[in-house]
Tab-separated table of C-alpha atoms in Angstrom:
chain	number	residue	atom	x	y	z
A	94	UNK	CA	-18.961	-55.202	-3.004
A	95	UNK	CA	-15.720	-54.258	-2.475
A	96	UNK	CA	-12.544	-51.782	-3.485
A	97	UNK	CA	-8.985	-51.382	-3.559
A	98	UNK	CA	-7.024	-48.453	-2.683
A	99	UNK	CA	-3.669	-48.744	-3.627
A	100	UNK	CA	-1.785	-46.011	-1.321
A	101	UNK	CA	1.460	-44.790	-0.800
A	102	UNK	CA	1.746	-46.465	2.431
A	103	UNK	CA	-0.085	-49.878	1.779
A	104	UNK	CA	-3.359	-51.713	0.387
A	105	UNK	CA	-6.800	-51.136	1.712
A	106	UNK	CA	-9.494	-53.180	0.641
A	107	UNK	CA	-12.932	-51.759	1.543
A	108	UNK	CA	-16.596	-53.842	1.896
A	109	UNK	CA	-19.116	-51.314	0.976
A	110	UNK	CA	-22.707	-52.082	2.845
A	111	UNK	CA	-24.928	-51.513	-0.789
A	112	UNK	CA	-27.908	-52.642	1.218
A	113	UNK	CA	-28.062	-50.020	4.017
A	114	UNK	CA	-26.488	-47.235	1.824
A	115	UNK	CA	-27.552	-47.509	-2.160
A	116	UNK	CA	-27.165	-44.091	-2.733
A	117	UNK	CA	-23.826	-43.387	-1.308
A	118	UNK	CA	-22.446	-46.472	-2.805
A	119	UNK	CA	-23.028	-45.870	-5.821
A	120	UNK	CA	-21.791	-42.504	-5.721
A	121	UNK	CA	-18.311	-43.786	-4.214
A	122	UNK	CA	-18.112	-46.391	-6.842
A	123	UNK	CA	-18.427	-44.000	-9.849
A	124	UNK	CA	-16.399	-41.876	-8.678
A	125	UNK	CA	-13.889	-44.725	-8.127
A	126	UNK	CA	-14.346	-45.972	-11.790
A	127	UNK	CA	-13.655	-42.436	-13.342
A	128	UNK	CA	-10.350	-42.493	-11.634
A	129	UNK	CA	-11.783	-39.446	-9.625
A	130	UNK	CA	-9.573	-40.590	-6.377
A	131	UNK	CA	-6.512	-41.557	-8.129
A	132	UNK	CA	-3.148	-39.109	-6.560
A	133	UNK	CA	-6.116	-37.644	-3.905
A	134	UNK	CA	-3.786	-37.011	-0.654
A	135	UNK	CA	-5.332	-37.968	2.950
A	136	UNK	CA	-4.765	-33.826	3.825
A	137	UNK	CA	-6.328	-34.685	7.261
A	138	UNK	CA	-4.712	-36.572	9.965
A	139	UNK	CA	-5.528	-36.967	13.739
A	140	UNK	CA	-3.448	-39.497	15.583
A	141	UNK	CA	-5.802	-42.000	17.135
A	142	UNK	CA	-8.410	-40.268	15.193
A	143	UNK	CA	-8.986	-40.344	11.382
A	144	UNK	CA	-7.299	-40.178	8.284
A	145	UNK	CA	-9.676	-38.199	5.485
A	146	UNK	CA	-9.268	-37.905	1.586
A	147	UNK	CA	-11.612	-37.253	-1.712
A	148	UNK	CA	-10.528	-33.356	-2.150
A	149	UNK	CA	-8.649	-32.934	-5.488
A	150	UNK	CA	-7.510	-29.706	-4.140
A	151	UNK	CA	-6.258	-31.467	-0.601
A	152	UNK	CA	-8.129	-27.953	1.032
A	153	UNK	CA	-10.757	-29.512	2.950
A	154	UNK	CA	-13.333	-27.379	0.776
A	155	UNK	CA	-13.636	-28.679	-2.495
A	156	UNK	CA	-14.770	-32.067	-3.833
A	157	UNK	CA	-18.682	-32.845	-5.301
A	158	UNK	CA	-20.958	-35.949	-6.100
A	159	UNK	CA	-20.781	-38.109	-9.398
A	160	UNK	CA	-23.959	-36.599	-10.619
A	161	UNK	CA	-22.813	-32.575	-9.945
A	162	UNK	CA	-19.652	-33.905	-12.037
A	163	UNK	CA	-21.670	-35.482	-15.133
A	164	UNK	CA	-24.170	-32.917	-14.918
A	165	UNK	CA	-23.047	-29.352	-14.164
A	166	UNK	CA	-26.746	-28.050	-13.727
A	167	UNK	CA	-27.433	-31.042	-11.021
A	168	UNK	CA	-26.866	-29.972	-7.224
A	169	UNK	CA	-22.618	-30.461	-5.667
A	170	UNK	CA	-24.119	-32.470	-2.809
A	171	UNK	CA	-26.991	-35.203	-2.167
A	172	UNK	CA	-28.550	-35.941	0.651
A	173	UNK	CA	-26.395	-38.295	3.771
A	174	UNK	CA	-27.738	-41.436	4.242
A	175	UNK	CA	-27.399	-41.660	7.775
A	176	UNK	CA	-28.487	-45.388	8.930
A	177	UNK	CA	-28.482	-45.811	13.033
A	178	UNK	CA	-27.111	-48.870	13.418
A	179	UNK	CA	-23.721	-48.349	11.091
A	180	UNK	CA	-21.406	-46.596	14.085
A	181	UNK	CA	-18.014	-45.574	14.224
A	182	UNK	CA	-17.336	-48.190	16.896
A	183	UNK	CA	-14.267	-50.162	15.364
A	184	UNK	CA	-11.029	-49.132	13.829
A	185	UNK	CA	-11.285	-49.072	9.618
A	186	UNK	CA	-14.910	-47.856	9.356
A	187	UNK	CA	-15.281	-45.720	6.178
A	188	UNK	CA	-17.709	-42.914	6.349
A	189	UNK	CA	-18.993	-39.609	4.290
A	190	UNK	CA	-18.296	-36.864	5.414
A	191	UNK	CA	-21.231	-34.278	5.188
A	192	UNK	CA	-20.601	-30.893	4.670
A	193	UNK	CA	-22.562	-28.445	6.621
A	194	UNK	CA	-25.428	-26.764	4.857
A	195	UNK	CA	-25.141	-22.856	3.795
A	196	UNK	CA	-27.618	-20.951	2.921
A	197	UNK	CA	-27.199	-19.240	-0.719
A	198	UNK	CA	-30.087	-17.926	-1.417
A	199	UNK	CA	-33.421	-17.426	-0.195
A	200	UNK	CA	-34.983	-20.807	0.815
A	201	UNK	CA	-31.920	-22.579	-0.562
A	202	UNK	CA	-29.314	-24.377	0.897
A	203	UNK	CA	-25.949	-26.504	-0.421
A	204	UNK	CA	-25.310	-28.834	2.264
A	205	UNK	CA	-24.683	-32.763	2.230
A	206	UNK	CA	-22.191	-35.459	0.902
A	207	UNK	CA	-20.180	-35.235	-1.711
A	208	UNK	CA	-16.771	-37.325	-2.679
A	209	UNK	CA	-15.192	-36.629	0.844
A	210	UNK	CA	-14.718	-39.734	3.053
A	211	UNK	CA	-12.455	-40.545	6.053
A	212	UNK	CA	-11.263	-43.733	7.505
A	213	UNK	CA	-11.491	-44.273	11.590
A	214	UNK	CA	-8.209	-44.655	13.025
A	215	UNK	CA	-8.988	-45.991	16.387
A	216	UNK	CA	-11.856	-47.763	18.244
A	217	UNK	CA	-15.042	-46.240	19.965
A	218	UNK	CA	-15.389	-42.946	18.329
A	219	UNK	CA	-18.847	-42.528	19.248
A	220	UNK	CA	-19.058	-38.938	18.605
A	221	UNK	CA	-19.262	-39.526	15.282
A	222	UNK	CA	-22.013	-41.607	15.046
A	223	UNK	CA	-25.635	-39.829	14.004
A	224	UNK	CA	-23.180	-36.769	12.144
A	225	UNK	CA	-21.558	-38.942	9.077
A	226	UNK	CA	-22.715	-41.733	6.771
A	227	UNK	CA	-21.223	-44.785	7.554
A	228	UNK	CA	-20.933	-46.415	4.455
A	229	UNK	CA	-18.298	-49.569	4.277
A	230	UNK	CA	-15.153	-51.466	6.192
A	231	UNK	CA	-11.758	-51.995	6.010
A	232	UNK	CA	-11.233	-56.083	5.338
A	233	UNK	CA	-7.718	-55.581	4.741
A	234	UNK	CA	-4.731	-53.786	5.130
A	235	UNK	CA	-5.293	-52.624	9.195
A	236	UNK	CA	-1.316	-52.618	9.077
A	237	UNK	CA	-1.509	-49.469	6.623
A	238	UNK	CA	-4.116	-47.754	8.835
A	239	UNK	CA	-1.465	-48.303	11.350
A	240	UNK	CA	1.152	-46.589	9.334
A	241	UNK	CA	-1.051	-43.630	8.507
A	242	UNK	CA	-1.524	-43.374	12.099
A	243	UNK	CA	2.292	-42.797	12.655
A	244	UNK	CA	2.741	-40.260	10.351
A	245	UNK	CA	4.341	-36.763	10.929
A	246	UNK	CA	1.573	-33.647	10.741
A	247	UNK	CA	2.052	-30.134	10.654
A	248	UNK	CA	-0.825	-27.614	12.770
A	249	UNK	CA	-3.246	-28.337	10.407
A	250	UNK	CA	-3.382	-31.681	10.604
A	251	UNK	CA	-1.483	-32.297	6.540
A	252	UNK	CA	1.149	-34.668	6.790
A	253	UNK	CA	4.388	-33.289	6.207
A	254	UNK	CA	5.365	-36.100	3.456
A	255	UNK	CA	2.469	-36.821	1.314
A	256	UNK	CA	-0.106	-39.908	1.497
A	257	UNK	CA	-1.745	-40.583	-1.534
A	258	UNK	CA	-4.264	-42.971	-3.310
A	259	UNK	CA	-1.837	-44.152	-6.258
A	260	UNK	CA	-4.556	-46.347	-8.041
A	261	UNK	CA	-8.008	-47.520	-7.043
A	262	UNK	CA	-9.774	-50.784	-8.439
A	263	UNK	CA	-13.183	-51.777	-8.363
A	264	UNK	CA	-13.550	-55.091	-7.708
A	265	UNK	CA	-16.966	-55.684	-8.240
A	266	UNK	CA	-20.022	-52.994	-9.351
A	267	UNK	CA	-23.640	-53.714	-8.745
A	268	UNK	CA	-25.301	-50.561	-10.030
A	269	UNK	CA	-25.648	-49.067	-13.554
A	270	UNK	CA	-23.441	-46.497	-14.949
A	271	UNK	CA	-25.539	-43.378	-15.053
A	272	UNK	CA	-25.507	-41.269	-18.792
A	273	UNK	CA	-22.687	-39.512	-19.471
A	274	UNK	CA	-20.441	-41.632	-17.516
A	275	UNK	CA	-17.378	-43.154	-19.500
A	276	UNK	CA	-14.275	-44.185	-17.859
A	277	UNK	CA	-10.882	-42.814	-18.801
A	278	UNK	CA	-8.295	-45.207	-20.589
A	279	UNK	CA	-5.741	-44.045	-17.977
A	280	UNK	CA	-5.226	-42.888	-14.618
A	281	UNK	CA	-4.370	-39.257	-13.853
A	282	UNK	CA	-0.292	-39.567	-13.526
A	283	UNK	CA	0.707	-35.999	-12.166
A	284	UNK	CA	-1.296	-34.296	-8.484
A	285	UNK	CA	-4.116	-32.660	-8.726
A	286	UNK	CA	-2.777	-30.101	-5.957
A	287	UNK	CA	0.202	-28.276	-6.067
A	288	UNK	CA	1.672	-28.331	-2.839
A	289	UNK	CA	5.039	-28.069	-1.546
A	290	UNK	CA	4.962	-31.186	0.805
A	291	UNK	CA	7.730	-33.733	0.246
A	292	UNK	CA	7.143	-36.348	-2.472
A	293	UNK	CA	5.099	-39.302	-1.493
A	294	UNK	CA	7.997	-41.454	-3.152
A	295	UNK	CA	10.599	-39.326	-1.556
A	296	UNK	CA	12.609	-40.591	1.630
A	297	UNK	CA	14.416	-36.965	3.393
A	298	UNK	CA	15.993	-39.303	5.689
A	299	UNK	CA	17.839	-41.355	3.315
A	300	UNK	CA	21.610	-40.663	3.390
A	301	UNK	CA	23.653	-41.582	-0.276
A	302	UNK	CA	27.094	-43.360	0.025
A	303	UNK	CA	30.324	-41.765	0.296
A	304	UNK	CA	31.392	-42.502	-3.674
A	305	UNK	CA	27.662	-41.235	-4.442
A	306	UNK	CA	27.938	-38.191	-2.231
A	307	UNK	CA	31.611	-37.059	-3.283
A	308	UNK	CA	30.315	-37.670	-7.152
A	309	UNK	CA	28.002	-34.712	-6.934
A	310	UNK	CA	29.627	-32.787	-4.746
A	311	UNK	CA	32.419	-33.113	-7.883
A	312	UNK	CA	29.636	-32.444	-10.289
A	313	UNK	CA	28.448	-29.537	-8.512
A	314	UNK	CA	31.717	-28.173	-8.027
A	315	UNK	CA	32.749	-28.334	-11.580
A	316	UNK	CA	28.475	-26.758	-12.847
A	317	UNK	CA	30.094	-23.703	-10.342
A	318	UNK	CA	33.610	-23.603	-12.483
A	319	UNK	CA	31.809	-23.750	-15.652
A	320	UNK	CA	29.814	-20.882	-14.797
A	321	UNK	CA	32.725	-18.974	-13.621
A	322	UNK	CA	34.583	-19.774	-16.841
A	323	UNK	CA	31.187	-18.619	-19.056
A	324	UNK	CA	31.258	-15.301	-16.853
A	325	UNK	CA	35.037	-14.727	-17.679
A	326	UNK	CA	34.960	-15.580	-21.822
A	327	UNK	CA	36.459	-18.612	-21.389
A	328	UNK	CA	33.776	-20.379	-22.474
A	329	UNK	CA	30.685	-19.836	-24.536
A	330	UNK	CA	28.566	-21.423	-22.532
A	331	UNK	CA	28.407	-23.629	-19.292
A	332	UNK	CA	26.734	-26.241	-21.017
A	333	UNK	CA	28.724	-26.547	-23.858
A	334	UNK	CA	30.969	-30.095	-24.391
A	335	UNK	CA	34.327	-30.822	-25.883
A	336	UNK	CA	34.147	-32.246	-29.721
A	337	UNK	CA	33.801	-36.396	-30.173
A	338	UNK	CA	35.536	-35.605	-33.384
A	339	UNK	CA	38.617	-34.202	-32.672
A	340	UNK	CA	41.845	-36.296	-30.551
A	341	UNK	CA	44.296	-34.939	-28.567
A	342	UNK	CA	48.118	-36.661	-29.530
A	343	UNK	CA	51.069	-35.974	-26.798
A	344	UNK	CA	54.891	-37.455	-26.144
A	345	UNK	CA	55.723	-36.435	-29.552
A	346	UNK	CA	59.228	-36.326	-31.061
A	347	UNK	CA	59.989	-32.473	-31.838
A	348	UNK	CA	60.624	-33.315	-35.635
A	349	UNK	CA	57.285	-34.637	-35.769
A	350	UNK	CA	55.304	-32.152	-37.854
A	351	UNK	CA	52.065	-31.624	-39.524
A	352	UNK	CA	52.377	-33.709	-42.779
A	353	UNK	CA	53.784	-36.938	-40.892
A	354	UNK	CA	50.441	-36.959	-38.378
A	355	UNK	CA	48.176	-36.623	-41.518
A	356	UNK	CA	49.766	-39.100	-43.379
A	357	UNK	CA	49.650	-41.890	-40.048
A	358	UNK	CA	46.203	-40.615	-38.783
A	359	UNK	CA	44.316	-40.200	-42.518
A	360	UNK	CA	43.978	-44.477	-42.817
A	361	UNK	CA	41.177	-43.990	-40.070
A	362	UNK	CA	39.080	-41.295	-42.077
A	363	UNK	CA	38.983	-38.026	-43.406
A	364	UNK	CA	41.412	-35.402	-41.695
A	365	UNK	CA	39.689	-32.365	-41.423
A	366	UNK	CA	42.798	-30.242	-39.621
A	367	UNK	CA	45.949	-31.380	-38.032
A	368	UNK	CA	48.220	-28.772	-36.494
A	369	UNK	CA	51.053	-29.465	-33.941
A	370	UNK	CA	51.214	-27.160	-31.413
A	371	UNK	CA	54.537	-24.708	-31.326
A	372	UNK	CA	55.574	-22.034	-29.552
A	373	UNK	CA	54.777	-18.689	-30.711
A	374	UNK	CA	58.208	-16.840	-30.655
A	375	UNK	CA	60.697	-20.042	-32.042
A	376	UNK	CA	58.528	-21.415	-33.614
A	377	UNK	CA	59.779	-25.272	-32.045
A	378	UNK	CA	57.085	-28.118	-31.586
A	379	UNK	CA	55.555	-28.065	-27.586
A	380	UNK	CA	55.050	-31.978	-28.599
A	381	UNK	CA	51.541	-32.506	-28.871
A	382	UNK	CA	49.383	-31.600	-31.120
A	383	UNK	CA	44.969	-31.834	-32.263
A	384	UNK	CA	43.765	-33.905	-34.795
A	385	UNK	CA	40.091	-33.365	-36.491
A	386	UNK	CA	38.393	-36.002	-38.175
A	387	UNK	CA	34.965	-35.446	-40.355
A	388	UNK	CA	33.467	-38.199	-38.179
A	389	UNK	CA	33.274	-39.469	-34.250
A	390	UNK	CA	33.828	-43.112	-36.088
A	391	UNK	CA	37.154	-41.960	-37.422
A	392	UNK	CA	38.365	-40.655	-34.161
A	393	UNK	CA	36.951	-43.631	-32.196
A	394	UNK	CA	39.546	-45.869	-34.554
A	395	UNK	CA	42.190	-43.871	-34.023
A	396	UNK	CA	41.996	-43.986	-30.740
A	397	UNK	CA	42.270	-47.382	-29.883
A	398	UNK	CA	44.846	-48.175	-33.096
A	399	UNK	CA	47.375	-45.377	-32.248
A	400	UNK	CA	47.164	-46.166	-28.633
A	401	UNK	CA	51.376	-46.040	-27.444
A	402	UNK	CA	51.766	-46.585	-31.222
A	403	UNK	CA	55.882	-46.040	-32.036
A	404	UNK	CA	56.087	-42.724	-34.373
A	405	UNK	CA	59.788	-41.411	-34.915
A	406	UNK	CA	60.765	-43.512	-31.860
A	407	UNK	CA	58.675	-41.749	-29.849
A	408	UNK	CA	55.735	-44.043	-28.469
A	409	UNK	CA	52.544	-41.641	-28.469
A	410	UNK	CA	49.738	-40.948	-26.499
A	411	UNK	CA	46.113	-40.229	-27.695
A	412	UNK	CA	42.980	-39.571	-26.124
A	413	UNK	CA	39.737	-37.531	-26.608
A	414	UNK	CA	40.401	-33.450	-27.025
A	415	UNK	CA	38.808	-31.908	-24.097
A	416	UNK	CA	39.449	-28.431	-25.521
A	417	UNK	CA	36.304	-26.312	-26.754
A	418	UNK	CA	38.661	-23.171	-27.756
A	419	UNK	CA	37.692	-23.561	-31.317
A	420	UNK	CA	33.971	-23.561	-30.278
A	421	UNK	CA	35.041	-20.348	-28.513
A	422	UNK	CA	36.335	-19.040	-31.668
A	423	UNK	CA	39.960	-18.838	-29.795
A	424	UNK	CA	41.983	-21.911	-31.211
A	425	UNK	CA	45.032	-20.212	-31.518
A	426	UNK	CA	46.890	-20.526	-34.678
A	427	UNK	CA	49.763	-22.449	-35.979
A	428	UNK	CA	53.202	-19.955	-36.732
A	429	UNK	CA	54.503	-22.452	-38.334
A	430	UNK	CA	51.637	-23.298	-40.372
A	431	UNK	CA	49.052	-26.051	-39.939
A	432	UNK	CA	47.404	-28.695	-42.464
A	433	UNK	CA	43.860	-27.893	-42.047
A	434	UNK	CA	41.323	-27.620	-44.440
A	435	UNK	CA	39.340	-25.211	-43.664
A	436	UNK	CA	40.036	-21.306	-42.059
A	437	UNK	CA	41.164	-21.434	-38.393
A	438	UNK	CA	39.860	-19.042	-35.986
A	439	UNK	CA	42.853	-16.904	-34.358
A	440	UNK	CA	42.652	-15.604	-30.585
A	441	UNK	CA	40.813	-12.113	-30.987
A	442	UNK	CA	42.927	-10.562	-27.933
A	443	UNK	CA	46.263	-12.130	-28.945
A	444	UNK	CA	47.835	-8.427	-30.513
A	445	UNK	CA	46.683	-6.793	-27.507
A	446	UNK	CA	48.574	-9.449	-25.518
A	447	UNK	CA	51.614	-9.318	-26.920
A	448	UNK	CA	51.418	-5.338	-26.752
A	449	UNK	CA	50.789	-5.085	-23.279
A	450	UNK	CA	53.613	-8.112	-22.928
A	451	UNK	CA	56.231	-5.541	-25.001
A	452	UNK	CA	55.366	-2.683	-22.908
A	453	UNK	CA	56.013	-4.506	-19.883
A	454	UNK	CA	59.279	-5.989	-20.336
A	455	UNK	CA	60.549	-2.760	-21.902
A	456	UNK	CA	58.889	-0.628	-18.912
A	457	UNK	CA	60.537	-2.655	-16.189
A	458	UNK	CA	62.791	0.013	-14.856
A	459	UNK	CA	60.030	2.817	-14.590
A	460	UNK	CA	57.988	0.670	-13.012
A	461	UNK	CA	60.258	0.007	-10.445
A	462	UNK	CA	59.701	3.054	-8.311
A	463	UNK	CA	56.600	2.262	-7.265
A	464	UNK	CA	52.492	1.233	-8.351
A	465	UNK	CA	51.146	2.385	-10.986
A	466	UNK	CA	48.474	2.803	-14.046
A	467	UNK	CA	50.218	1.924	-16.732
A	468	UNK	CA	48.469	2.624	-20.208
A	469	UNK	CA	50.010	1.138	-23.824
A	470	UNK	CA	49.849	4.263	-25.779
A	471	UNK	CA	52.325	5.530	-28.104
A	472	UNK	CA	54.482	8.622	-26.191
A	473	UNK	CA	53.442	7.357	-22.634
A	474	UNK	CA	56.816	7.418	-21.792
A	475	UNK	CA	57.646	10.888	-22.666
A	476	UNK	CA	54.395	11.794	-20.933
A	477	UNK	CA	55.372	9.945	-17.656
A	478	UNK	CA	58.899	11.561	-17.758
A	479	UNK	CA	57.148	15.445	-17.929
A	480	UNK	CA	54.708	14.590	-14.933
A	481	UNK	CA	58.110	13.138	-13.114
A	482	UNK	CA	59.291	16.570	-14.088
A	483	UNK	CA	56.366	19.265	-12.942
A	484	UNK	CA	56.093	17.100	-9.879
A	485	UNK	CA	59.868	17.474	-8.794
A	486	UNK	CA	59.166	21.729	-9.756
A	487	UNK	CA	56.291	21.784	-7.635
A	488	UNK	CA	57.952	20.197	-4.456
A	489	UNK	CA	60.606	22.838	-5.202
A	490	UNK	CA	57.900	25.508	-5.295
A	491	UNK	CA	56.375	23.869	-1.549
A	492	UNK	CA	59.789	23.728	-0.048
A	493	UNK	CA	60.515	27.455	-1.029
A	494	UNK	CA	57.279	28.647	0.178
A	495	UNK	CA	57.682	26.273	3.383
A	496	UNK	CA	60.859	28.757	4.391
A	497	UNK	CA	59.596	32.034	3.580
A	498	UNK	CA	56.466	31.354	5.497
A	499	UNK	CA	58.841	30.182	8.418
A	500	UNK	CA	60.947	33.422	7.943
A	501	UNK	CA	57.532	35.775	8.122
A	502	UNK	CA	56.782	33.712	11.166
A	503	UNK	CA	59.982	34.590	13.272
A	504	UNK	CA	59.657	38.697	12.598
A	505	UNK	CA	55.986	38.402	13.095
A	506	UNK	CA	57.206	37.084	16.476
A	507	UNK	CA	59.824	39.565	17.349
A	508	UNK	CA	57.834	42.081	16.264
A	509	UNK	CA	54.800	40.920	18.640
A	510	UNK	CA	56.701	42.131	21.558
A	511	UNK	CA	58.427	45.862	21.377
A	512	UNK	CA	58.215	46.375	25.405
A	513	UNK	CA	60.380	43.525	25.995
A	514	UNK	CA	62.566	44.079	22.917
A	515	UNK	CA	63.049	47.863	24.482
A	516	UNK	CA	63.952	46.762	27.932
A	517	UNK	CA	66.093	44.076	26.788
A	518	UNK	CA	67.834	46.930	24.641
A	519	UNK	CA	67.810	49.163	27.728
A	520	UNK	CA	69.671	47.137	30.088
A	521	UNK	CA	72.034	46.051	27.712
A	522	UNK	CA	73.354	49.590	26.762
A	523	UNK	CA	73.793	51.518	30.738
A	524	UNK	CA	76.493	48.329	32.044
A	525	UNK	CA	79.061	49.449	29.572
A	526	UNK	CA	78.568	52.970	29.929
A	527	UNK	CA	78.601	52.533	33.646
A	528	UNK	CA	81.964	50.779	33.493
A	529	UNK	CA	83.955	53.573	31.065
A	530	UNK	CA	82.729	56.554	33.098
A	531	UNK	CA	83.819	54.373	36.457
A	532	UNK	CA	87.259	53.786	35.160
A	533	UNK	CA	87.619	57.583	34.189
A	534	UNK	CA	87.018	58.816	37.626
A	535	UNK	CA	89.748	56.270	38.666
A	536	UNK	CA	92.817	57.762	36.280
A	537	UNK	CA	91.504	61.263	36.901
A	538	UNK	CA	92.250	60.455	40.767
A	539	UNK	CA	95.551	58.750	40.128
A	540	UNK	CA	96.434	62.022	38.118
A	541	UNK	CA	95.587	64.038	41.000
A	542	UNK	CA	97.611	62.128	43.434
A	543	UNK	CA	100.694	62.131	41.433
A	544	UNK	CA	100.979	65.790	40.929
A	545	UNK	CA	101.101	66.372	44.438
């Protein structure tokens, strides 16, 4: 009796001894036919060792028998069949593993097999033997044991890139489906765990081309200028996509206007708007212009039709509008006056614009003296000039009080001092006296002489 694991890695086909282990068996092969191992991960792996599975939660602790999962009120486990002379001596043996008994009550214990099983990934473990139910063989697929063997684990023993048991197929059933047993018309297509291992179907090695590589790094790059565009009201979303209705017509000849484009482009459909652009203060064509049909087909015609078509000896170019300003609600209108049907949304900021535009080129010689707030509010130039004015005052006011404080300083200096102003004073005044009573005595004696 034999079955065949279908696994991430490889095929494993498995002999089950019926004979020697009935019980066991039976419970792997019903739990095989209700699909019961289908995504199960092999969350254990010892290099040279084993390689163990069964545990939809890929913890180690959970997993129970067929009968437990028919029957809620039956027991999780049943009792190992542990024969002596099925041993864990060669590579590929397939054995239960028993789960050690706890007590949960009083003279009650839940101990046993269950759905848990491992695989022997080398020879001679006799270690093993007389501790878990031997129970079956690998026949074929030793070259996917070898594999499984190779594979990278973290501490615990769970390889880093999931193994799992994509499909399982009985290939032949000796025993009796118990009551209650009815097998599902599909297998189980999503993990029963959760975990945040890389995909079983997931290579992190593999490396994408260079055209592959610089394609995402352009769609990446232009997801980020979306975004940035959403965040400054340029667009209304990141998501959103140009119009398949709607063509964009350039190289036109300035006299082309809005009535000759209708009456070329309306043979392909019904025109809902057709507006050359022109500039805003002359009012001249810019020489293209956007043309909306009711319907993509429309478009699509005109498209390949008016392709470098001649149109007032200008030869034209049309492609696809990339433009979603009119699903912004900011398709600017037409001075001159456009031949759509239906109202136009005008740019909501386009007075303030032109406002701030007028005040600019007006303000350029006040501006000139340095930075600036500048606010577009009627009498803000009168208001400027006054604060021009009470600044000049007050740096009048600071340079006056600047002198007189520098004028208090000097007397508060000379008057710091009297002792030396006094002395100073005082040798000044005697040398002069000194001198005019010196040359007194001097005439007085030449007086003197002379009258003798």
């Amino acid at each position: 009796m034999s079955v065949l694991f279908e696994t991430s890695l490889g095929d494993l086909v498995i002999d089950l001894e019926i004979e020697s282990c009935p019980k066991t068996c039976e419970n792997f092969l019903k739990l095989c036919k209700l699909y019961y191992y289908n995504l199960n991960a092999f969350f254990n792996v010892s290099k040279d060792f084993l390689a163990q599975a069964g545990d939809p939660t890929a913890t180690g602790t959970g997993g129970e028998c067929v009968w437990s999962l028919l029957d809620k009120s039956a027991p999780r486990y049943f009792k190992p069949e542990v024969v002596p002379r099925l041993k864990h001596s060669h590579r590929g043996t397939v054995s239960m593993a028993i789960a050690p008994a706890i007590e949960v009550g009083p003279n009650k214990t839940i101990g046993g097999c269950g759905s848990q099983f491992f695989i022997t990934l080398a020879d001679g473990i006799d270690y093993l033997d007389g501790k878990h139910a031997v129970f079956g063989h690998v026949v074929e697929g030793l070259e996917t044991l070898e594999k499984l063997n190779e594979v990278f684990t973290d501490a615990d023993g769970r390889p880093f890139k999931d193994v799992r048991i994509r499909h399982v197929l009985v290939l032949d059933d000796p025993f009796p489906d118990p009551s209650g047993l009815t097998q599902p018309a599909s297998s189980p297509t999503r993990p029963p765990d959760n975990s945040n291992r890389i995909a079983e179907d997931e290579d992190p090695l593999a490396t994408l081309g260079e055209e592959e590589e610089e394609r995402q790094q352009r769609l990446r790059a232009a997801e980020a200028s979306a975004l940035t565009l959403e965040m400054v009201g340029d667009l209304p979303f990141a998501n959103v996509r140009p119009p398949e209705n709607v063509l964009f017509v350039c190289k036109l000849n300035p006299v082309t206007g809005d009535d000759d484009l209708e009456l070329i482009f309306s043979r392909f459909g019904v025109i809902m708007s057709c507006q050359v652009i022109r500039d805003k203060k002359t009012g001249d064509s810019l020489q293209y212009a956007f043309i909306e049909f009711d319907k993509r087909e429309g478009a699509e015609q005109a498209y390949f039709k008016m392709q470098n078509v001649l149109v007032d000896d200008r030869r034209i170019w049309v492609d696809f509008s990339q433009s979603v300003a009119k699903a912004n609600n900011s398709w600017s209108n037409n001075p001159a006056g456009g031949r759509g049907k239906g109202p136009r949304p005008s740019f909501a900021g386009r007075d303030d614009l032109e406002q701030t535009r007028r005040y600019r080129d007006a303000d350029d010689e006040r501006r000139a003296g340095g930075y600036g707030m500048v606010f577009d509010v009627p009498g803000g130039e009168r208001a400027s000039s006054k604060r021009r004015k009470r600044s000049r005052s007050r740096s009048k006011e600071r340079e006056s009080h600047k002198e007189r404080e520098s004028h208090k300083e000097r007397d508060s200096h000379k008057e710091r001092d009297p002792h030396k102003e006094s002395r100073r004073r005082r040798s000044r005044s005697p040398a002069p006296a000194r001198d005019k009573d010196h040359r007194r005595s001097r005439s007085a004696d030449r007086e003197r002489r002379r009258h003798r």
